[in-house]
Tab-separated table of C-alpha atoms in Angstrom:
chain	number	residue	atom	x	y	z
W	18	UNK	CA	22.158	1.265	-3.751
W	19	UNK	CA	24.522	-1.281	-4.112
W	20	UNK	CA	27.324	-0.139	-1.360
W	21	UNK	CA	28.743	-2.966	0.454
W	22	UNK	CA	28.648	-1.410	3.547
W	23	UNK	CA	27.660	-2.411	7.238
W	24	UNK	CA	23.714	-2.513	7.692
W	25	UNK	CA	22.887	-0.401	10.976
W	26	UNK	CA	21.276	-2.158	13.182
W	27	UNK	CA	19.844	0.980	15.218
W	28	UNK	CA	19.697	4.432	15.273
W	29	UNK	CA	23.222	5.056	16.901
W	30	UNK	CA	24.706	3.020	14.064
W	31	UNK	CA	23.647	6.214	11.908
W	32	UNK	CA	26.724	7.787	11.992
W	33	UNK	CA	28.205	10.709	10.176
W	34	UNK	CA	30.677	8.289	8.560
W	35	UNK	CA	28.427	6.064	7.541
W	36	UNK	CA	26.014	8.444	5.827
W	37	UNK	CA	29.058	9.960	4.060
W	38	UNK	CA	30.054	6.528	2.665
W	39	UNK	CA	26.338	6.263	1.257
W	40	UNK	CA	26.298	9.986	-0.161
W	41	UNK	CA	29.803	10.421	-1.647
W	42	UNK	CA	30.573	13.517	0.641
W	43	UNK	CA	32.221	14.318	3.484
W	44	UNK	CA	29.379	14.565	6.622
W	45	UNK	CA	30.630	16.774	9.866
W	46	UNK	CA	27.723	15.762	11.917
W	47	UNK	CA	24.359	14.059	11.676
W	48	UNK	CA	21.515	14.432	14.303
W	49	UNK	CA	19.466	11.992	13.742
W	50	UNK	CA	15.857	11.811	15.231
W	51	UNK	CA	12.876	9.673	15.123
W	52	UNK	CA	9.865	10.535	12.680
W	53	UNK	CA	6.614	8.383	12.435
W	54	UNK	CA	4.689	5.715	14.882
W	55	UNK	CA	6.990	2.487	14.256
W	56	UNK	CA	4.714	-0.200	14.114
W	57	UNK	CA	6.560	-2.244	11.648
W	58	UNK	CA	9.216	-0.221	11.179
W	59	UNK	CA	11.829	2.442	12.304
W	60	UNK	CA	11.953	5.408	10.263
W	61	UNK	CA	14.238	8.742	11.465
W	62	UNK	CA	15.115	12.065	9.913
W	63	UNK	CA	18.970	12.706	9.885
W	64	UNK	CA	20.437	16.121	9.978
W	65	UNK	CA	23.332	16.617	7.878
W	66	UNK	CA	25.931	19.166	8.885
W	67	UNK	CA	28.881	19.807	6.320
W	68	UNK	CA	31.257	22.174	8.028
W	69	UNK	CA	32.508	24.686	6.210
W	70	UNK	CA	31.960	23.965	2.338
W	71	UNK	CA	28.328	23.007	2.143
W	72	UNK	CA	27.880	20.438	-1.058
W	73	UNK	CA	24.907	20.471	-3.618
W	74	UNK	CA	24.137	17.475	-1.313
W	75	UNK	CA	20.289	17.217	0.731
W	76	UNK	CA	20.777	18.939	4.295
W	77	UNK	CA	18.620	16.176	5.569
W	78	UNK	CA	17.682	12.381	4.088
W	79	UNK	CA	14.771	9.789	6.265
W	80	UNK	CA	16.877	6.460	6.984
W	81	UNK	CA	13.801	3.526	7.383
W	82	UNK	CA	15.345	0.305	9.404
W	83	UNK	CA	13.538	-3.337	10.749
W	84	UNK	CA	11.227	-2.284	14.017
W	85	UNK	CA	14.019	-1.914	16.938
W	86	UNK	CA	11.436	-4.786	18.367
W	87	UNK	CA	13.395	-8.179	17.234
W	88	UNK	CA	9.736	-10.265	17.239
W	89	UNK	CA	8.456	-7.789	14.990
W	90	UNK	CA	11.433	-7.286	12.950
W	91	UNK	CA	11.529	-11.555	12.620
W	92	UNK	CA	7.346	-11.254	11.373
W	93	UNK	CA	7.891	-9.022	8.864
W	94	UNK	CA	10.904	-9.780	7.689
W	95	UNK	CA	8.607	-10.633	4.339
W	96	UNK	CA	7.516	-6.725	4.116
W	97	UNK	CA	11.162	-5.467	4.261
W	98	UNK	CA	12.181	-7.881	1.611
W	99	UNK	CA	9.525	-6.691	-0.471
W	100	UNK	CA	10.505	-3.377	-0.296
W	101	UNK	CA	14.013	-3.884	-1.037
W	102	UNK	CA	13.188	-5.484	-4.299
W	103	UNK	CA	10.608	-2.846	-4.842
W	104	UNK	CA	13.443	-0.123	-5.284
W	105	UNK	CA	15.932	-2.160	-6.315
W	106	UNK	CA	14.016	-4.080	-9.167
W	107	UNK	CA	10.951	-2.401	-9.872
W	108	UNK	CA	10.729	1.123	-8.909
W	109	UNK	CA	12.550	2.498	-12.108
W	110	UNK	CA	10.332	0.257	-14.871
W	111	UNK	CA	7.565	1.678	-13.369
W	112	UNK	CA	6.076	5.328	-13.442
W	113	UNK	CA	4.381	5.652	-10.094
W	114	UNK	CA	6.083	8.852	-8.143
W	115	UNK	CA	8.043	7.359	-5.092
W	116	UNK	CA	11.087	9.218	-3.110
W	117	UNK	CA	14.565	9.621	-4.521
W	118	UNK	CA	16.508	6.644	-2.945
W	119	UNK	CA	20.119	7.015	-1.524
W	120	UNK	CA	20.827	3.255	-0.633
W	121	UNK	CA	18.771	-0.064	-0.022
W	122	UNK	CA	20.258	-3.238	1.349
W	123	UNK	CA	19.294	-5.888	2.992
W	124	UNK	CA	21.093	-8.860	5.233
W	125	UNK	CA	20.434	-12.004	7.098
W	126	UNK	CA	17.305	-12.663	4.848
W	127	UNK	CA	15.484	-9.434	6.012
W	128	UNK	CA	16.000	-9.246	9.275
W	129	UNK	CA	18.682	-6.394	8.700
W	130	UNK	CA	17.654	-3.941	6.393
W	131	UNK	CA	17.963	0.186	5.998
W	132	UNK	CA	16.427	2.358	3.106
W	133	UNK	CA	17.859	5.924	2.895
W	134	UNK	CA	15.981	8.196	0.676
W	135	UNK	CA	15.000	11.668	0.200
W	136	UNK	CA	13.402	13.842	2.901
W	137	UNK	CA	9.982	15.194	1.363
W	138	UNK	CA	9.279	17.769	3.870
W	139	UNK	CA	7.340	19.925	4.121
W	140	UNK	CA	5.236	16.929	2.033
W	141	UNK	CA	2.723	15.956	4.572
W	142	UNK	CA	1.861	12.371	5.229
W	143	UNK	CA	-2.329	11.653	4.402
W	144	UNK	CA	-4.878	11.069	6.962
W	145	UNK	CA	-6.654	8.500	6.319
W	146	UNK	CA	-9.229	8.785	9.220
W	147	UNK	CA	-10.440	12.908	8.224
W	148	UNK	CA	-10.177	11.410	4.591
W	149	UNK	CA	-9.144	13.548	1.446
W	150	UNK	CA	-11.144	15.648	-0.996
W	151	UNK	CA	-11.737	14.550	-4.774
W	152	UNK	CA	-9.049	16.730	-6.308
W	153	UNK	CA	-6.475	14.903	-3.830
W	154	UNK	CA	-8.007	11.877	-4.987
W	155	UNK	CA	-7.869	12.683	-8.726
W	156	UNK	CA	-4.088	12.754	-8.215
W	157	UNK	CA	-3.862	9.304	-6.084
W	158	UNK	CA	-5.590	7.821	-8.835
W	159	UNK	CA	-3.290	9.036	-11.595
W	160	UNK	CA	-0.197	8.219	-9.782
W	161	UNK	CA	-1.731	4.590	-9.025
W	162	UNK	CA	-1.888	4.123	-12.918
W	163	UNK	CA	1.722	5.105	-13.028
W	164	UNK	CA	1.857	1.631	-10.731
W	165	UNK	CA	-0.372	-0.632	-13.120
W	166	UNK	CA	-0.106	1.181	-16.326
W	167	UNK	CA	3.586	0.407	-17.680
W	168	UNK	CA	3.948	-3.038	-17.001
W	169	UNK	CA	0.063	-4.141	-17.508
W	170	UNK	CA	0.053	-7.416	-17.561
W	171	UNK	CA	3.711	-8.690	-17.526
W	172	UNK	CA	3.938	-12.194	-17.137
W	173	UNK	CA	7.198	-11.623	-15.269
W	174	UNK	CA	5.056	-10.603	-12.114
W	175	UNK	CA	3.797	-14.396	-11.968
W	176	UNK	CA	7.146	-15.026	-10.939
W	177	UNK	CA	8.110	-12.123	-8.584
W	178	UNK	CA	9.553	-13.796	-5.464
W	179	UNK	CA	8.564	-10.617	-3.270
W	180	UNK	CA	4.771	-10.362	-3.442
W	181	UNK	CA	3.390	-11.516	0.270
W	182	UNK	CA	0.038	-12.261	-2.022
W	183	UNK	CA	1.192	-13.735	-5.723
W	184	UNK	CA	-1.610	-14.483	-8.370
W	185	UNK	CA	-2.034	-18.552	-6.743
W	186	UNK	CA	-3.772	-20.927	-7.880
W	187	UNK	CA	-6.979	-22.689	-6.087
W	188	UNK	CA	-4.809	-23.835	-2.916
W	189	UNK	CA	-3.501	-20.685	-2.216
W	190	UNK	CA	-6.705	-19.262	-2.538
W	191	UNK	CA	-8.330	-21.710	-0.547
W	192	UNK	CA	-6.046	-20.782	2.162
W	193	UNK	CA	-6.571	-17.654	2.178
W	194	UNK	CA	-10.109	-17.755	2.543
W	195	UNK	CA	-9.839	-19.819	5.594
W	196	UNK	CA	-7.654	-17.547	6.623
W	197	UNK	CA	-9.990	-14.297	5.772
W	198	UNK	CA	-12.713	-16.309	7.697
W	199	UNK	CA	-10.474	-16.393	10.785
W	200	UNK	CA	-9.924	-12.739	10.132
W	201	UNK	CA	-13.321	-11.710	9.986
W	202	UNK	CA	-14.625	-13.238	13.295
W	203	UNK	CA	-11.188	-12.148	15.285
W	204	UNK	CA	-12.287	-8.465	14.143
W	205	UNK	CA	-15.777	-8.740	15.276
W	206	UNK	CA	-15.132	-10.026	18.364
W	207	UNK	CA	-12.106	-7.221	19.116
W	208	UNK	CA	-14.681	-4.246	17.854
W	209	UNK	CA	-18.130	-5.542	19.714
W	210	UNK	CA	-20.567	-2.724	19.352
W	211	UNK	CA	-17.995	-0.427	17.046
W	212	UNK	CA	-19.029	-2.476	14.598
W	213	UNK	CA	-22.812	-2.627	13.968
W	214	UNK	CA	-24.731	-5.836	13.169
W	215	UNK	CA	-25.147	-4.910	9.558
W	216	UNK	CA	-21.389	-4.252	8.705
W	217	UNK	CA	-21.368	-7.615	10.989
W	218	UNK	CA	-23.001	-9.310	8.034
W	219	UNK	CA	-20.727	-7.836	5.686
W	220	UNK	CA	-17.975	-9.085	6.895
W	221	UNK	CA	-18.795	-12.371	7.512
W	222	UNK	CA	-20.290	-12.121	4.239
W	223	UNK	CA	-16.826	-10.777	2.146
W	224	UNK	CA	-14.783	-13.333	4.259
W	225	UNK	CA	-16.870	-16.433	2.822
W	226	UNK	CA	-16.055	-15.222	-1.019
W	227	UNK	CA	-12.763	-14.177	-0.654
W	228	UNK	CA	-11.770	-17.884	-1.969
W	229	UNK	CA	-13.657	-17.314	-5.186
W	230	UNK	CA	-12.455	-13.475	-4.928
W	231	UNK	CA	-9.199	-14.375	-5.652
W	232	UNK	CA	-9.430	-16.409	-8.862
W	233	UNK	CA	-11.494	-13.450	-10.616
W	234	UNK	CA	-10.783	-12.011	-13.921
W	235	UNK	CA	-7.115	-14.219	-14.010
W	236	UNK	CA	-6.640	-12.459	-17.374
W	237	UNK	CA	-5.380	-9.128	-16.161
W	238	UNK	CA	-2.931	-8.657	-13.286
W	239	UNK	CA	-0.163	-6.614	-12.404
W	240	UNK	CA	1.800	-5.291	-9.320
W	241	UNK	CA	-0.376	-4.133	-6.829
W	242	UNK	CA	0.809	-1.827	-3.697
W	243	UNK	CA	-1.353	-3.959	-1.696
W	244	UNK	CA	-2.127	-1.020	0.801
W	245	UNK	CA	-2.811	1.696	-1.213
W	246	UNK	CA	-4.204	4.513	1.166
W	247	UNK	CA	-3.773	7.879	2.887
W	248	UNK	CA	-1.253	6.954	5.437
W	249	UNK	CA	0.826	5.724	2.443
W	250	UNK	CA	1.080	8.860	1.172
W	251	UNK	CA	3.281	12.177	1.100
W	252	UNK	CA	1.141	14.936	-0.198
W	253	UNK	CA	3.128	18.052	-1.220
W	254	UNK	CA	0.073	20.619	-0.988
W	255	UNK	CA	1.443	23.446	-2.532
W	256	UNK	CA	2.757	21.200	-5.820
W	257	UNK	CA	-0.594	19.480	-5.984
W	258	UNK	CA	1.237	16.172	-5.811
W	259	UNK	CA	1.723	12.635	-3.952
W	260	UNK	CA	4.847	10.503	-3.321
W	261	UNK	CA	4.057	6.688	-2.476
W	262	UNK	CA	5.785	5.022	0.260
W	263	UNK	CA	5.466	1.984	2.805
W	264	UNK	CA	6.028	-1.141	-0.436
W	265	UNK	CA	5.865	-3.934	1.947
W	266	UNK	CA	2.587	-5.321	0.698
W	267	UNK	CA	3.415	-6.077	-2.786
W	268	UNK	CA	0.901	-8.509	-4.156
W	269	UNK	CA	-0.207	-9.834	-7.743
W	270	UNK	CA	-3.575	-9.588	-8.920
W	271	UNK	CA	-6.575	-7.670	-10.085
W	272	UNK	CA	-5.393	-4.553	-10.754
W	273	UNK	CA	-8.351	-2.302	-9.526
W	274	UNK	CA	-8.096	-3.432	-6.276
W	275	UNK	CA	-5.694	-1.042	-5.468
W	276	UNK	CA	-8.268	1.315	-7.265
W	277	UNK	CA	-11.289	0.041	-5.228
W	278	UNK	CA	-8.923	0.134	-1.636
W	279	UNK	CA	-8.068	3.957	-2.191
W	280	UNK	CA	-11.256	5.374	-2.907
W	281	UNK	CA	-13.706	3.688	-0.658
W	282	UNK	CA	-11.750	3.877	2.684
W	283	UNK	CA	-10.382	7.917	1.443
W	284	UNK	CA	-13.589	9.255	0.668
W	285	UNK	CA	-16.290	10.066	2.836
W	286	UNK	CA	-18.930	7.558	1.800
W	287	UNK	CA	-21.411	11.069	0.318
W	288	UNK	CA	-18.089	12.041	-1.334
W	289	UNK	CA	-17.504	8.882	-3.124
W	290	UNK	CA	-20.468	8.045	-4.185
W	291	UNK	CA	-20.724	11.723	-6.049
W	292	UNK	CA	-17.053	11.730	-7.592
W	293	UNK	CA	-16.183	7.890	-7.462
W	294	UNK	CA	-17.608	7.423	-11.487
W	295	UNK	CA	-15.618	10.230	-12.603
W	296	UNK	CA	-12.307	9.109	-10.562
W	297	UNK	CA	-12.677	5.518	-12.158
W	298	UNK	CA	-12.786	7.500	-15.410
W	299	UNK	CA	-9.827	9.350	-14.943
W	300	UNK	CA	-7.525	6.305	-13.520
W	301	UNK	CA	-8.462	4.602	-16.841
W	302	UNK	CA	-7.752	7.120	-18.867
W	303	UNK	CA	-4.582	7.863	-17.187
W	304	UNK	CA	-3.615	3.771	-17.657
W	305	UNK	CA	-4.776	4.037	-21.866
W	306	UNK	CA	-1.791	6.974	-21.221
W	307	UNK	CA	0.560	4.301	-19.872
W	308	UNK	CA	-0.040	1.851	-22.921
W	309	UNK	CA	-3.042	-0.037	-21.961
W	310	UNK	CA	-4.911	-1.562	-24.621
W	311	UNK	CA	-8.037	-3.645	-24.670
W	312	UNK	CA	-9.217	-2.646	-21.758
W	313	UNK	CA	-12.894	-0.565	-21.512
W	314	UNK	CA	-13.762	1.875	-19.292
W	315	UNK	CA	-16.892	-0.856	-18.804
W	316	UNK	CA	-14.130	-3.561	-17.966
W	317	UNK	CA	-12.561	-0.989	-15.573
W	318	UNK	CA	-15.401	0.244	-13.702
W	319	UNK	CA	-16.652	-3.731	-13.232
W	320	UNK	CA	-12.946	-4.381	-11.496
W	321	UNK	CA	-13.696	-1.542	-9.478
W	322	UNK	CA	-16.965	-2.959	-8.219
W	323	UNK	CA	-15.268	-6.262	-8.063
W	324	UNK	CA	-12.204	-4.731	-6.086
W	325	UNK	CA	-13.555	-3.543	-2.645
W	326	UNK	CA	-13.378	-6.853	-1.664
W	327	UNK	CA	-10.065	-5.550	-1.163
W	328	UNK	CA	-11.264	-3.130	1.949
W	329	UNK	CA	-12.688	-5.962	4.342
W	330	UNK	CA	-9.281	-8.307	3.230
W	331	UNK	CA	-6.914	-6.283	4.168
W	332	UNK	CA	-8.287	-4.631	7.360
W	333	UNK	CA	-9.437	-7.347	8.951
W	334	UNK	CA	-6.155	-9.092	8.577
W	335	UNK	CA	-4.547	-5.981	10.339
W	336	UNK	CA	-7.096	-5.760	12.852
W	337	UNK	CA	-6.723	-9.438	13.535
W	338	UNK	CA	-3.210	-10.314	13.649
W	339	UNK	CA	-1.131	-6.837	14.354
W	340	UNK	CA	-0.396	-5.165	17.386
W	341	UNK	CA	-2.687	-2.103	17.309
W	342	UNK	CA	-2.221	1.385	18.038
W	343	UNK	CA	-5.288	3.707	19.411
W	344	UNK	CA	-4.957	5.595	15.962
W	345	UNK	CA	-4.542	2.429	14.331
W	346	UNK	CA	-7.937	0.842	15.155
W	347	UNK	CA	-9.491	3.780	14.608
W	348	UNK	CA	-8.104	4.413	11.370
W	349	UNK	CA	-8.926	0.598	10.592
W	350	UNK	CA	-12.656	0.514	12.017
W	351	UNK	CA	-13.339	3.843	9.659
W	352	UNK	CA	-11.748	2.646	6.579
W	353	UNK	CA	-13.757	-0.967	7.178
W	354	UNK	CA	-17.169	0.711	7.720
W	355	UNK	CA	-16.724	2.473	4.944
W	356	UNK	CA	-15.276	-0.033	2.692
W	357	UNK	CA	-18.634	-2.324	4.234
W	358	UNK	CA	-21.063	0.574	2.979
W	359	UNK	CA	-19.050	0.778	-0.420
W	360	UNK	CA	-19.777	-3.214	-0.794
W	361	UNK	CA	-23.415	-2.948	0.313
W	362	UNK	CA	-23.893	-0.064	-2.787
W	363	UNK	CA	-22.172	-1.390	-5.110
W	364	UNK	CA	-23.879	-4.666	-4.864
W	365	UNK	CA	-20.053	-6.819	-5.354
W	366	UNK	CA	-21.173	-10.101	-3.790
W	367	UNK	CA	-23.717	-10.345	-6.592
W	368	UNK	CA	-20.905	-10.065	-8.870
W	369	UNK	CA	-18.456	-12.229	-7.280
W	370	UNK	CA	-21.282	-15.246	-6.922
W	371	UNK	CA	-22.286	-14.276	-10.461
W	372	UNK	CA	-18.463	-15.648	-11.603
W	373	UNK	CA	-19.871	-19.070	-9.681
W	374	UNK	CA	-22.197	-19.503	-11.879
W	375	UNK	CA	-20.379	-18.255	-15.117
């Protein structure tokens, strides 16, 4: 991961030479074809061919590179540097299950940057519109603690550089919830009628205490994925496992709200409100595995309560101020009616006013 070596800027930079400089064998040939939607970024499978004397070496590897786009690859420039310092700083302190990783580098302060890693297949990415079933979700959860659990806490994320949302103080969460305001009424006015008037309300309603959202529960933070959800994962159904990708959204804070994200927008809303106690359970269980201490299973299912907040945040920023996709609206209109229903029954602007007045 530390190769000085010339970033590619495209796919035709890709080269058989240039993959055998990153994996320390000789490469014949490499056919190397685009895999996934590209919104943000450019991922593509490569093909290795070795000639003659095949190594113990992968027969393919997934190179991810800036969108081909240069406006996009200038506005999230932020996401790519987050991921680079994901893998190169973080990944191995921390024991959340995330692809073997050939090479990471980055150039001209993230506007060049290329990730090669291992090619999961047949590992299936999620769905996140259909939704998953409670066993897949009792996995996600366990492999989420493997995110929060080994570094709970660590005052050295108040200082990570990469986090597009660090733990702030009151001006940064002041801007932010003028910015979640602006959010909120861009999204209802894009989705008209998709949206009915009651998730309308909510909203409106999650936009106004983001601000005071933000501050919550100061005492317990840690590295949070930021966009924890089916897309972002590669389920290997015959292993019973999940491999997290897409670490652009690294953000510090409240630790269930990674929790909260996952579970209301994967489940279907019948779903999660039969399993959702026992999933909290087992993510807090699976974190007292990790090392956590002083934290109840009280404490725990409060955050989670307190962390769907999380749901209306983050999809109403993407709704608002990304390009969208036909799959991409509709995946972000179901996970945002659901998140709105998972608000409404869990009663979480009580709680959030109730820290007003605490």
């Amino acid at each position: 991961m530390t190769l000085e070596l010339a970033l590619p800027h495209g796919p035709a930079d890709i080269t058989a030479s240039w993959l055998s400089n990153i994996l320390g064998v000789q490469i014949q040939d490499a056919l190397v074809t685009p895999i996934g939607t590209g919104q943000t970024g450019a991922t593509y499978r490569a093909q290795l061919s070795f000639g003659r004397a095949a190594p113990a070496s992968p027969r393919t590897v997934v190179v991810k590179l800036p969108s081909q786009d240069d406006a996009v690859r200038e506005r999230v420039a932020l996401g790519y540097r987050a991921e680079h310092a994901f893998y190169r700083d973080v990944a191995h302190t921390l024991a959340v299950p995330v692809p073997t990783v050939y090479h990471c580098a980055i150039d001209r302060d993230g506007a060049d940057f290329v990730l090669v890693m291992d090619d999961l297949a047949p590992a299936e990415q999620g769905d996140q519109i259909a939704g998953c079933d409670p066993e897949l979700a009792r996995v996600a959860v366990e492999a989420l603690a493997g995110l929060h659990g080994p570094r709970w806490c660590d005052p050295a994320w108040l200082d990570f550089p990469a986090a597009s949302m660090p733990r702030g103080g009151s001006d940064f969460a002041r801007g932010m919830g003028e910015f979640a305001r602006l959010a909120a009424e861009t999204t209802i006015e894009k989705l008209g009628a998709q949206l009915n008037a009651e998730d309308r309300d909510t909203v409106r309603e999650a936009a106004e205490l983001i601000e005071t959202w933000l501050l919550a529960e100061p005492d317990r933070f840690c590295l949070l994925h930021g966009d924890y959800r089916l897309d972002n994962l590669l389920i290997n159904a015959a292993d019973k496992a999940v491999t997290v990708v897409d670490w652009q959204t690294l953000s510090i804070g409240l630790p269930a709200r990674d929790l909260s994200y996952f579970l209301t927008t994967s489940l279907q809303p019948d779903q999660r409100r039969e399993h959702e106690r026992r999933l909290v359970t087992h993510y807090h269980t699976a974190l007292l595995g990790h090392g956590v201490r002083d934290y109840s299973e009280t404490e725990c299912w409060t955050d989670y309560r307190l962390g769907t907040l999380q749901v209306p945040l983050i999809t109403t920023l993407g709704l608002a101020f990304t390009a969208g996709t036909d799959r991409g609206d509709d995946m972000m209109l179901a996970m945002l009616r659901r998140g709105c229903r998972a608000l409404r029954e869990h009663d979480t602007f009580s709680l959030v006013r109730g820290l007003i007045h605490d």
